[in-house]
Amino acid sequence: MAAGPSAPGSKPVPAAKDSNCLAGLSFVFTGELSAFSREEATDLAKRFGGRVVSQPSSRTDYVVLGADAGPSKLAAIKKNNLKTLDEDGFLNLIATRVPDYTDDKLKKKIEKEQDAIRAAANELERREKEIEKKVKGKEKGKDQISNTVPLGSQLWVDRYSPHTLKEVCGNKGQIEKLQQWLNDWPSSLKSGFKKPGKNAMNTSRAVLITGPPGIGKTTAAHLCAKLAGFTPIELNASDARSKRLVENSTNVSNTSLDGWMHGTEATNAAGVKITDKSCLIMDEVDGMSAGDRGGVVALVALIRKTKIPIICIANDRGAQKLKPLIANAFNLPFRRPEAAAIRSRLLTIAFKEKMKVPANVIDQLVMGAQSDIRQVLNMLSTWKLSNNAIDFDQGKDLSKMNEKYTVLTPFDVTYKMLGPYMFSATARETLGDKMELYFHDPSFVPLFMQENYLKTQPSRIKNDAGPEKTLKHLELMDKAASSLSDGDLVDALIHGPEQHWSLMPLHAVCSTIRPASFLYGSGGGYGGQNPMSFPAWLGQNSKQSKLNRELMDMQARMRLKVSSDRHELRQSYIPALFPYVVKPLMDEGVSAVGTVITRMDDYFLNRDDWDTLVELGLDEYKDEVVLKKITPATKTGLTRKYNAADHPIAFHKATDLGKVPKKLAAQGPAPDLEEAP
Amino acid sequence: MSLWVDCYRPKSLDELHYHESLSARLRSLAASGDFPHMLFYGPSGAGKKTRIACTLKELFGKGVEKLKIDQRVFLTPSRRKLDVNVVQSNFHLEITPSEVGNYDRVVIQELLKEIAQTQQVDINARHRFKVVVINEADSLTRDAQAALRRTMEKYMSNMRIILCANSTSKLIAPIKSRCLLVRVAAPTEEEMVTVMKHVASRQNFRIEDESVVCEIARDAEGNLRKALLVFEALKMQTGSLNGPITIAKPDWETYCIKVGDMITQEQSPQRVMDVRTKLYELLSHCIPPTVILKTIAARVVEKVDESLKADIMHWAAVYEVRMRVGNKKIFHLEAWVVKVMSIYKHFFYGIDMGSFE
Amino acid sequence: MAFFQLHAPKEPAKHTIDPALQPWVEKYRPKTIDDVSAQEHTVAVLRRTLTSTNLPHMLFYGPPGTGKTSTILALARQLFGPDNFRSRVLELNASDERGISIVREKIKDFARQTPRAQAASSDDKTYPCPPYKIIILDEADSMTQDAQAALRRIMENYVRITRFCLVCNYVTRIIEPLASRCSKFRFKPLDNASTSARLAAIASAENIHIPDSVIDTLINTSHGDLRRSITYLQSASRLANSTDPPAPITSADIQEIAGVVPDEAVQNFAAALGIEGDTMDVDGTTDRRKGFDQIQRKVKEIVREGYSAAQLLTQLHDLIIEHPTLTARQKAQSALALAEADKALCDGADEELQILEVALLVNKAVTS
């Protein structure tokens, strides 16, 4: 499997003839190159204007082949008769190729793109001027203090927010649906939400838009509402939205037309005027948090009765508190728009702002921001402060700087750590980066490592075979295991009485990074026979403490008779008692119950202790094995007979004192057996 | 009917079967007015607690046999509630502070202070002091030991402390120097045979085949409790105790032996994971990790070549300490297992390849 | 319970202790610094401070039982006399809470009190009673780093009215800033002559007869720790007196009380590891190499005897180091094994495994 290039950095990247030398070409990379990692190679292709796709197709221009190329890709190459390049060929291409600007198709395509951008930019320009004029006119006419800010000082995000539906990037279908629903609203209201309509949406009084941040959910909702002739009323996380407030402020539930009927400008608690053409937009409903108790429930109640459309917006559809809402509103999931969809919009804006931003840089930024338009715009506007142009590498740095920080689950971290790439020779992750991974969840990651470190086929020994491989593998395992053991010692210092928190990085290295550095490789999360699993330690540990507690109780009860501590009790007494208190039930069934109970009374054991005793067994005394041999009738017989009589009790637990004790604590070492038939 | 080991436990110093000079010394100490703090130490099953009980009886008379158990609740500084079982008579009481783990200092301080400030009410009592028996004293934390040290000096007038421990290594020097050390060595095999014969006579049967009893004694390795339990189990199984016998090992020991065999049969990642499952099983069923390690190591050492034995035990010693210091025992147990596998495999191939060349 | 508390005096121990039961260590604690055994240099310096009544901050260090605490207590007593002692001296040791909170509260509060006026002495003697208080921190090396750090400023701020005396075993465990504020006094282990003189004095005061051989054993088992030898002596005499008629004290008694492994057992064990007695033959190296099973059996045997592993290893160490024929290399390797085992035992390791570990390594070392 991919273990990284064998000679990283051995070949320099040639100086390209043209900075856009690969323009118009699409590449597929397969296999492992010798001097570059996959990531570096794709970066190269992109930097020089090429397109990189993952699967070869008939439209692929070149396939760059490395060692161990994937068989399916090779098949596709054959099928489509694609041109292939090796590493040197690829570099050569960069060094020599000059894009064919004379190619009509390409030329036209570029021109067309540019025209479209220019046109859109002009349109923007025109609109802005109009607004400006309007503002000026207003100021002159009414001499009113306007709260509109001059466009130049507006944030780009506001300034270039879409004004028409066409300008909203991506999610076209969903937006259309939303619009349709709003247009149909009056008729749906009249019909009492009985007719499903074209999109089966008209039975809902509300919609719930979900999707990641910055993809234009709020913008789309506002635009749609305006276009359908509604006045949007927005309530967002900055407004308090507890149950009472939701009920009062929106006032929609009883008489939405109150204000309108009275003729005065009735405003609700939130200070927003309500008319019959209002549309309530509840933004950030997943932000209805602890302070907004009952908010979601009240919102649902509101939805059931509302006479105006309600649009709810949230980020995380899976959130627990949105459950009731999902059931009561039509769900419109918004997806991240494709980079291509955003590209033209961003290019237009860049053009308008007179920035020189190549298309491949935009792609890079969009990808880095995970299609969050808002983020890219903010990035660009910040960049604009110092620079008017941006090239590929700068773009990469910029997007890296603004990288979204996501918390990985311990599963993900373990996959990454033990996977074949993290430690391969071309991996760019520094020790710090690896530690960063550990800090995603420092309490769980080490446990996951310990659970899964043996499940890989280590890359370090992939070139060995036979006994040597086995021996090397065992050696690596040994090193990893002893490092894990070191890690636990460090952990004991961190969580010990002195709490040396400064040792956390050392713990990261010992418990996670070092073991992974020995055994990384395919397998485990990468298609091996043993899938990664959740650490068994947690379950086992709680089982151990439970049994330990029960054993201690048992020892306390037996104390009047037995001098041993609880370890001796477990190791010598329980095996010795077994033939007397459990075995008879296995062999003789119900008839043995009497003798068993007598024996239990001797040692002040109660019915629960009997269970503990069985549960503590191992091997042939293991509880599953034993219980299988005891018939249910025998067991119930034991329970019934035990409960039927009084038994000597060594002492009462402090917690039991609430109950009326059946009998006084037995005095003296010898219990009175006559009282316990 | 209790097990023989409990039935025939000696109740007074005169009934003890071995360490006569120690018994005599204890008797004279109890008779003199000047009873010191004491520290009983020796291996498990040697008869420390039996001797403590006998000494107490010698001190206070039959009254100490009237035992009752009290559950006391203590509050930690962090306001957590601790339940502690206290076994007591009118003259003494007995605690096992290790039950509450790291909070043992609180229990020691509170309980001892309370006892020290009460006077003996029983006018017929032979001594003005009460005795506090502290079990598993070697697992007391440093803090608790420091607290104890002060208390031992301060409250000498109406309290005596008897510590019971398997070893004195973990006790701080000031405590040892404040106590009279009493070493209770494990009984020899002959002594154990004597005890078993005594039990047999009380039980009204004769031991016909002495070799069986000797075998039991040898197997018990100085643990009289174990010897008696095995003795009774065998008698129950075979009835006559004659002829060749096999001493059944307790469940956990057989299990450990199986694990040991797993290690020597195959050395692979998969096998390590299988062993891990078994180790978890042992740990969760309350077998102390040290016992697991020692039992498995003993089995592995039996099976391997002489030249590997020292190495395997060396690593067992290394990882055993690590288990004590660390939190997650399984990490260290597993590290040892992997180490042993690696050593074993290297040796295995070392021979193989050597013979080919 | 409440009933008893009414009658129980606040500190019952103080009043009811029977002089016969009092530990001899307390009973025979030096009353003046001139009584302190075998620390001539320190005593000479301190005597001068008695006349000038000016005392620096002090740091006493040295092995246990060499008279550190006794010296400072005697000095304080001589400075202030019994009547002012309580108000002028604060003594804290490891069994008292000494976390950072105590340093910040109790110690600081005491340190900043203005010393009370000298009370009239009741025993017609005049004491220098200088105008400062003394805070004695016994076993200061067991204080946490944080607590020690908190002490730094307190020592400086209140130096006019408060002097500190830190007492510890290991000077390296005292943080540098604290150590540099104190004048250091090293206490040497007691030489045999002073120990035996002291023991003989106590024996005659207690009216017991002890032969010289017993005194030798006492000295050997206590390694210059006077407190230990006095404690052993008291235990031994208690044992001896408990029989009727009182039995004489023997060396074996002392060894048993001290928890020392009998010499014979140690030599026997050493022989099993391939260390012969003094008359070891030089050429027989090969057959001294013992099999694993043989060593394991021997280890099990000695564990069954119940000796303390730490003690056994200490004695084995002495035997190896003082051995006449082993080479330096062999001794060094053995010492290394012993040192590691000692650390492991401190961490609570299993005794049997550690003894076995040492046995195997020593056997390897001495037969290689």
Short mmCIF file of N, CA, C and O in Angstrom, two decimals, chain A residues 47-125:
data_model
loop_
_atom_site.label_atom_id
_atom_site.label_comp_id
_atom_site.label_asym_id
_atom_site.label_seq_id
_atom_site.Cartn_x
_atom_site.Cartn_y
_atom_site.Cartn_z
N ARG A 47 -1.74 24.44 -9.52
CA ARG A 47 -1.05 25.71 -9.54
C ARG A 47 -0.87 26.22 -10.96
O ARG A 47 -0.96 27.41 -11.22
N PHE A 48 -0.61 25.28 -11.87
CA PHE A 48 -0.37 25.71 -13.24
C PHE A 48 -1.64 25.64 -14.08
O PHE A 48 -1.60 25.49 -15.28
N GLY A 49 -2.75 25.71 -13.39
CA GLY A 49 -3.99 25.89 -14.13
C GLY A 49 -4.68 24.62 -14.56
O GLY A 49 -5.72 24.68 -15.20
N GLY A 50 -4.13 23.49 -14.18
CA GLY A 50 -4.76 22.24 -14.59
C GLY A 50 -5.93 21.89 -13.69
O GLY A 50 -6.13 22.49 -12.63
N ARG A 51 -6.73 20.94 -14.14
CA ARG A 51 -7.85 20.47 -13.35
C ARG A 51 -7.50 19.06 -12.89
O ARG A 51 -6.94 18.28 -13.66
N VAL A 52 -7.80 18.75 -11.68
CA VAL A 52 -7.49 17.41 -11.20
C VAL A 52 -8.78 16.71 -10.85
O VAL A 52 -9.60 17.24 -10.09
N VAL A 53 -9.01 15.58 -11.44
CA VAL A 53 -10.20 14.80 -11.11
C VAL A 53 -9.75 13.47 -10.53
O VAL A 53 -8.61 13.05 -10.71
N SER A 54 -10.66 12.82 -9.86
CA SER A 54 -10.23 11.61 -9.17
C SER A 54 -10.36 10.36 -10.04
O SER A 54 -9.56 9.44 -9.92
N GLN A 55 -11.36 10.32 -10.87
CA GLN A 55 -11.54 9.13 -11.70
C GLN A 55 -11.30 9.44 -13.17
O GLN A 55 -11.81 10.43 -13.69
N PRO A 56 -10.53 8.62 -13.86
CA PRO A 56 -10.29 8.87 -15.28
C PRO A 56 -11.56 8.64 -16.10
O PRO A 56 -12.34 7.72 -15.80
N SER A 57 -11.77 9.48 -17.07
CA SER A 57 -12.89 9.29 -17.97
C SER A 57 -12.41 9.66 -19.37
O SER A 57 -11.24 10.01 -19.56
N SER A 58 -13.31 9.61 -20.33
CA SER A 58 -12.89 9.87 -21.71
C SER A 58 -12.41 11.30 -21.88
O SER A 58 -11.67 11.62 -22.80
N ARG A 59 -12.85 12.17 -21.01
CA ARG A 59 -12.45 13.55 -21.19
C ARG A 59 -11.15 13.91 -20.46
O ARG A 59 -10.72 15.05 -20.47
N THR A 60 -10.59 12.93 -19.78
CA THR A 60 -9.33 13.18 -19.10
C THR A 60 -8.21 13.34 -20.13
O THR A 60 -8.15 12.58 -21.09
N ASP A 61 -7.38 14.35 -19.93
CA ASP A 61 -6.31 14.54 -20.88
C ASP A 61 -5.11 13.65 -20.57
O ASP A 61 -4.56 13.01 -21.44
N TYR A 62 -4.69 13.68 -19.32
CA TYR A 62 -3.52 12.89 -18.97
C TYR A 62 -3.77 12.09 -17.71
O TYR A 62 -4.43 12.57 -16.79
N VAL A 63 -3.19 10.91 -17.66
CA VAL A 63 -3.14 10.17 -16.41
C VAL A 63 -1.68 10.11 -15.99
O VAL A 63 -0.83 9.68 -16.77
N VAL A 64 -1.39 10.56 -14.79
CA VAL A 64 -0.01 10.50 -14.31
C VAL A 64 0.12 9.21 -13.49
O VAL A 64 -0.54 9.04 -12.47
N LEU A 65 0.96 8.33 -14.00
CA LEU A 65 1.07 7.00 -13.40
C LEU A 65 2.26 6.94 -12.44
O LEU A 65 3.35 7.37 -12.78
N GLY A 66 2.03 6.40 -11.27
CA GLY A 66 3.14 6.15 -10.36
C GLY A 66 3.23 4.66 -10.10
O GLY A 66 2.56 3.87 -10.75
N ALA A 67 4.06 4.29 -9.11
CA ALA A 67 4.18 2.88 -8.76
C ALA A 67 2.89 2.42 -8.11
O ALA A 67 2.19 3.21 -7.47
N ASP A 68 2.59 1.13 -8.22
CA ASP A 68 1.41 0.53 -7.62
C ASP A 68 0.12 1.26 -8.00
O ASP A 68 -0.68 1.61 -7.13
N ALA A 69 -0.06 1.51 -9.28
CA ALA A 69 -1.28 2.19 -9.68
C ALA A 69 -2.48 1.29 -9.44
O ALA A 69 -2.38 0.07 -9.50
N GLY A 70 -3.61 1.92 -9.16
CA GLY A 70 -4.82 1.14 -8.90
C GLY A 70 -5.28 0.41 -10.15
O GLY A 70 -5.28 0.98 -11.23
N PRO A 71 -5.67 -0.85 -9.99
CA PRO A 71 -6.06 -1.66 -11.17
C PRO A 71 -7.28 -1.09 -11.90
O PRO A 71 -7.33 -1.14 -13.14
N SER A 72 -8.23 -0.55 -11.16
CA SER A 72 -9.44 -0.06 -11.83
C SER A 72 -9.11 1.15 -12.70
O SER A 72 -9.65 1.33 -13.79
N LYS A 73 -8.16 1.94 -12.22
CA LYS A 73 -7.78 3.11 -13.00
C LYS A 73 -7.03 2.68 -14.26
O LYS A 73 -7.23 3.24 -15.35
N LEU A 74 -6.20 1.65 -14.10
CA LEU A 74 -5.49 1.16 -15.27
C LEU A 74 -6.47 0.66 -16.33
O LEU A 74 -6.33 0.91 -17.53
N ALA A 75 -7.50 -0.01 -15.87
CA ALA A 75 -8.51 -0.52 -16.79
C ALA A 75 -9.18 0.64 -17.53
O ALA A 75 -9.39 0.59 -18.75
N ALA A 76 -9.48 1.69 -16.77
CA ALA A 76 -10.14 2.84 -17.38
C ALA A 76 -9.24 3.49 -18.43
O ALA A 76 -9.71 3.96 -19.47
N ILE A 77 -7.94 3.50 -18.13
CA ILE A 77 -7.01 4.09 -19.09
C ILE A 77 -7.05 3.33 -20.40
O ILE A 77 -7.16 3.88 -21.49
N LYS A 78 -7.04 2.00 -20.25
CA LYS A 78 -7.07 1.15 -21.44
C LYS A 78 -8.35 1.41 -22.23
O LYS A 78 -8.34 1.59 -23.45
N LYS A 79 -9.42 1.43 -21.50
CA LYS A 79 -10.74 1.54 -22.12
C LYS A 79 -10.86 2.85 -22.90
O LYS A 79 -11.33 2.88 -24.04
N ASN A 80 -10.43 3.92 -22.26
CA ASN A 80 -10.62 5.22 -22.90
C ASN A 80 -9.42 5.65 -23.75
O ASN A 80 -9.39 6.75 -24.28
N ASN A 81 -8.45 4.76 -23.76
CA ASN A 81 -7.26 5.05 -24.54
C ASN A 81 -6.66 6.41 -24.17
O ASN A 81 -6.50 7.29 -25.01
N LEU A 82 -6.38 6.54 -22.89
CA LEU A 82 -5.91 7.84 -22.40
C LEU A 82 -4.41 7.95 -22.52
O LEU A 82 -3.69 6.94 -22.50
N LYS A 83 -3.96 9.18 -22.58
CA LYS A 83 -2.52 9.42 -22.58
C LYS A 83 -2.02 9.27 -21.15
O LYS A 83 -2.64 9.77 -20.21
N THR A 84 -0.90 8.60 -21.02
CA THR A 84 -0.35 8.49 -19.66
C THR A 84 1.00 9.19 -19.59
O THR A 84 1.71 9.32 -20.59
N LEU A 85 1.30 9.62 -18.41
CA LEU A 85 2.58 10.28 -18.17
C LEU A 85 3.22 9.64 -16.96
O LEU A 85 2.52 9.21 -16.04
N ASP A 86 4.54 9.57 -16.93
CA ASP A 86 5.16 9.24 -15.65
C ASP A 86 5.58 10.54 -14.99
O ASP A 86 5.32 11.63 -15.51
N GLU A 87 6.24 10.40 -13.88
CA GLU A 87 6.57 11.59 -13.11
C GLU A 87 7.38 12.60 -13.94
O GLU A 87 7.07 13.79 -13.97
N ASP A 88 8.42 12.07 -14.59
CA ASP A 88 9.27 12.98 -15.35
C ASP A 88 8.51 13.63 -16.50
O ASP A 88 8.69 14.82 -16.78
N GLY A 89 7.65 12.83 -17.12
CA GLY A 89 6.84 13.36 -18.22
C GLY A 89 5.97 14.51 -17.73
O GLY A 89 5.83 15.55 -18.40
N PHE A 90 5.44 14.32 -16.56
CA PHE A 90 4.58 15.35 -15.99
C PHE A 90 5.36 16.64 -15.75
O PHE A 90 4.93 17.74 -16.13
N LEU A 91 6.56 16.48 -15.18
CA LEU A 91 7.38 17.66 -14.92
C LEU A 91 7.76 18.34 -16.24
O LEU A 91 7.79 19.56 -16.34
N ASN A 92 8.05 17.48 -17.19
CA ASN A 92 8.43 17.98 -18.50
C ASN A 92 7.32 18.83 -19.10
O ASN A 92 7.55 19.88 -19.70
N LEU A 93 6.12 18.33 -18.95
CA LEU A 93 4.94 19.02 -19.46
C LEU A 93 4.87 20.43 -18.88
O LEU A 93 4.62 21.42 -19.57
N ILE A 94 5.11 20.50 -17.57
CA ILE A 94 5.07 21.81 -16.92
C ILE A 94 6.14 22.72 -17.51
O ILE A 94 5.91 23.90 -17.78
N ALA A 95 7.32 22.12 -17.72
CA ALA A 95 8.44 22.94 -18.16
C ALA A 95 8.25 23.45 -19.59
O ALA A 95 8.71 24.53 -19.94
N THR A 96 7.59 22.67 -20.41
CA THR A 96 7.60 23.01 -21.83
C THR A 96 6.29 23.54 -22.38
O THR A 96 6.28 24.32 -23.32
N ARG A 97 5.20 23.13 -21.81
CA ARG A 97 3.93 23.41 -22.47
C ARG A 97 3.57 24.89 -22.42
O ARG A 97 3.75 25.57 -21.43
N VAL A 98 3.08 25.39 -23.52
CA VAL A 98 2.50 26.73 -23.56
C VAL A 98 1.04 26.53 -23.97
O VAL A 98 0.75 25.86 -24.95
N PRO A 99 0.15 27.01 -23.17
CA PRO A 99 -1.25 26.77 -23.50
C PRO A 99 -1.60 27.38 -24.87
O PRO A 99 -1.12 28.46 -25.24
N ASP A 100 -2.40 26.67 -25.55
CA ASP A 100 -2.72 27.05 -26.92
C ASP A 100 -3.81 28.09 -26.90
O ASP A 100 -5.01 27.80 -26.95
N TYR A 101 -3.37 29.34 -26.80
CA TYR A 101 -4.39 30.40 -26.71
C TYR A 101 -5.10 30.60 -28.05
O TYR A 101 -6.10 31.26 -28.13
N THR A 102 -4.49 30.02 -29.09
CA THR A 102 -5.12 30.20 -30.41
C THR A 102 -6.29 29.26 -30.60
O THR A 102 -7.13 29.48 -31.47
N ASP A 103 -6.30 28.23 -29.75
CA ASP A 103 -7.41 27.28 -29.86
C ASP A 103 -8.74 28.02 -29.72
O ASP A 103 -9.01 28.67 -28.72
N ASP A 104 -9.53 27.91 -30.74
CA ASP A 104 -10.76 28.71 -30.77
C ASP A 104 -11.69 28.41 -29.61
O ASP A 104 -12.20 29.30 -28.96
N LYS A 105 -11.82 27.11 -29.40
CA LYS A 105 -12.79 26.71 -28.39
C LYS A 105 -12.39 27.30 -27.03
O LYS A 105 -13.20 27.92 -26.33
N LEU A 106 -11.11 27.13 -26.76
CA LEU A 106 -10.61 27.62 -25.47
C LEU A 106 -10.76 29.13 -25.38
O LEU A 106 -11.22 29.68 -24.37
N LYS A 107 -10.37 29.74 -26.46
CA LYS A 107 -10.42 31.20 -26.51
C LYS A 107 -11.83 31.69 -26.26
O LYS A 107 -12.09 32.54 -25.41
N LYS A 108 -12.72 31.05 -26.99
CA LYS A 108 -14.11 31.47 -26.88
C LYS A 108 -14.62 31.28 -25.46
O LYS A 108 -15.27 32.15 -24.90
N LYS A 109 -14.21 30.14 -24.94
CA LYS A 109 -14.69 29.81 -23.60
C LYS A 109 -14.21 30.89 -22.62
O LYS A 109 -14.99 31.41 -21.81
N ILE A 110 -12.95 31.20 -22.74
CA ILE A 110 -12.40 32.20 -21.82
C ILE A 110 -13.10 33.54 -22.02
O ILE A 110 -13.52 34.19 -21.05
N GLU A 111 -13.25 33.87 -23.29
CA GLU A 111 -13.87 35.16 -23.56
C GLU A 111 -15.29 35.23 -23.02
O GLU A 111 -15.71 36.20 -22.41
N LYS A 112 -15.97 34.12 -23.23
CA LYS A 112 -17.36 34.08 -22.81
C LYS A 112 -17.44 34.27 -21.29
O LYS A 112 -18.22 35.06 -20.78
N GLU A 113 -16.57 33.58 -20.65
CA GLU A 113 -16.55 33.68 -19.19
C GLU A 113 -16.32 35.13 -18.78
O GLU A 113 -17.01 35.67 -17.92
N GLN A 114 -15.34 35.70 -19.40
CA GLN A 114 -14.97 37.07 -19.04
C GLN A 114 -16.11 38.04 -19.32
O GLN A 114 -16.38 38.94 -18.54
N ASP A 115 -16.76 37.80 -20.48
CA ASP A 115 -17.89 38.67 -20.81
C ASP A 115 -18.96 38.61 -19.74
O ASP A 115 -19.45 39.64 -19.27
N ALA A 116 -19.25 37.38 -19.38
CA ALA A 116 -20.31 37.19 -18.38
C ALA A 116 -19.94 37.92 -17.10
O ALA A 116 -20.76 38.61 -16.49
N ILE A 117 -18.67 37.80 -16.74
CA ILE A 117 -18.23 38.44 -15.50
C ILE A 117 -18.36 39.95 -15.62
O ILE A 117 -18.87 40.63 -14.72
N ARG A 118 -17.89 40.43 -16.77
CA ARG A 118 -17.96 41.88 -16.96
C ARG A 118 -19.40 42.38 -16.87
O ARG A 118 -19.68 43.35 -16.19
N ALA A 119 -20.27 41.62 -17.53
CA ALA A 119 -21.67 42.03 -17.55
C ALA A 119 -22.23 42.07 -16.13
O ALA A 119 -22.87 43.04 -15.72
N ALA A 120 -21.95 41.00 -15.40
CA ALA A 120 -22.47 40.93 -14.04
C ALA A 120 -21.92 42.06 -13.20
O ALA A 120 -22.64 42.68 -12.40
N ALA A 121 -20.64 42.34 -13.41
CA ALA A 121 -20.02 43.41 -12.64
C ALA A 121 -20.68 44.75 -12.97
O ALA A 121 -20.95 45.56 -12.06
N ASN A 122 -20.94 44.94 -14.25
CA ASN A 122 -21.60 46.18 -14.63
C ASN A 122 -22.95 46.31 -13.96
O ASN A 122 -23.32 47.38 -13.49
N GLU A 123 -23.64 45.20 -13.96
CA GLU A 123 -24.97 45.18 -13.35
C GLU A 123 -24.88 45.62 -11.88
O GLU A 123 -25.65 46.44 -11.39
N LEU A 124 -23.87 45.05 -11.20
CA LEU A 124 -23.67 45.40 -9.80
C LEU A 124 -23.43 46.90 -9.64
O LEU A 124 -24.03 47.57 -8.81
N GLU A 125 -22.55 47.36 -10.51
CA GLU A 125 -22.17 48.77 -10.48
C GLU A 125 -23.41 49.65 -10.60
O GLU A 125 -23.63 50.59 -9.84
#
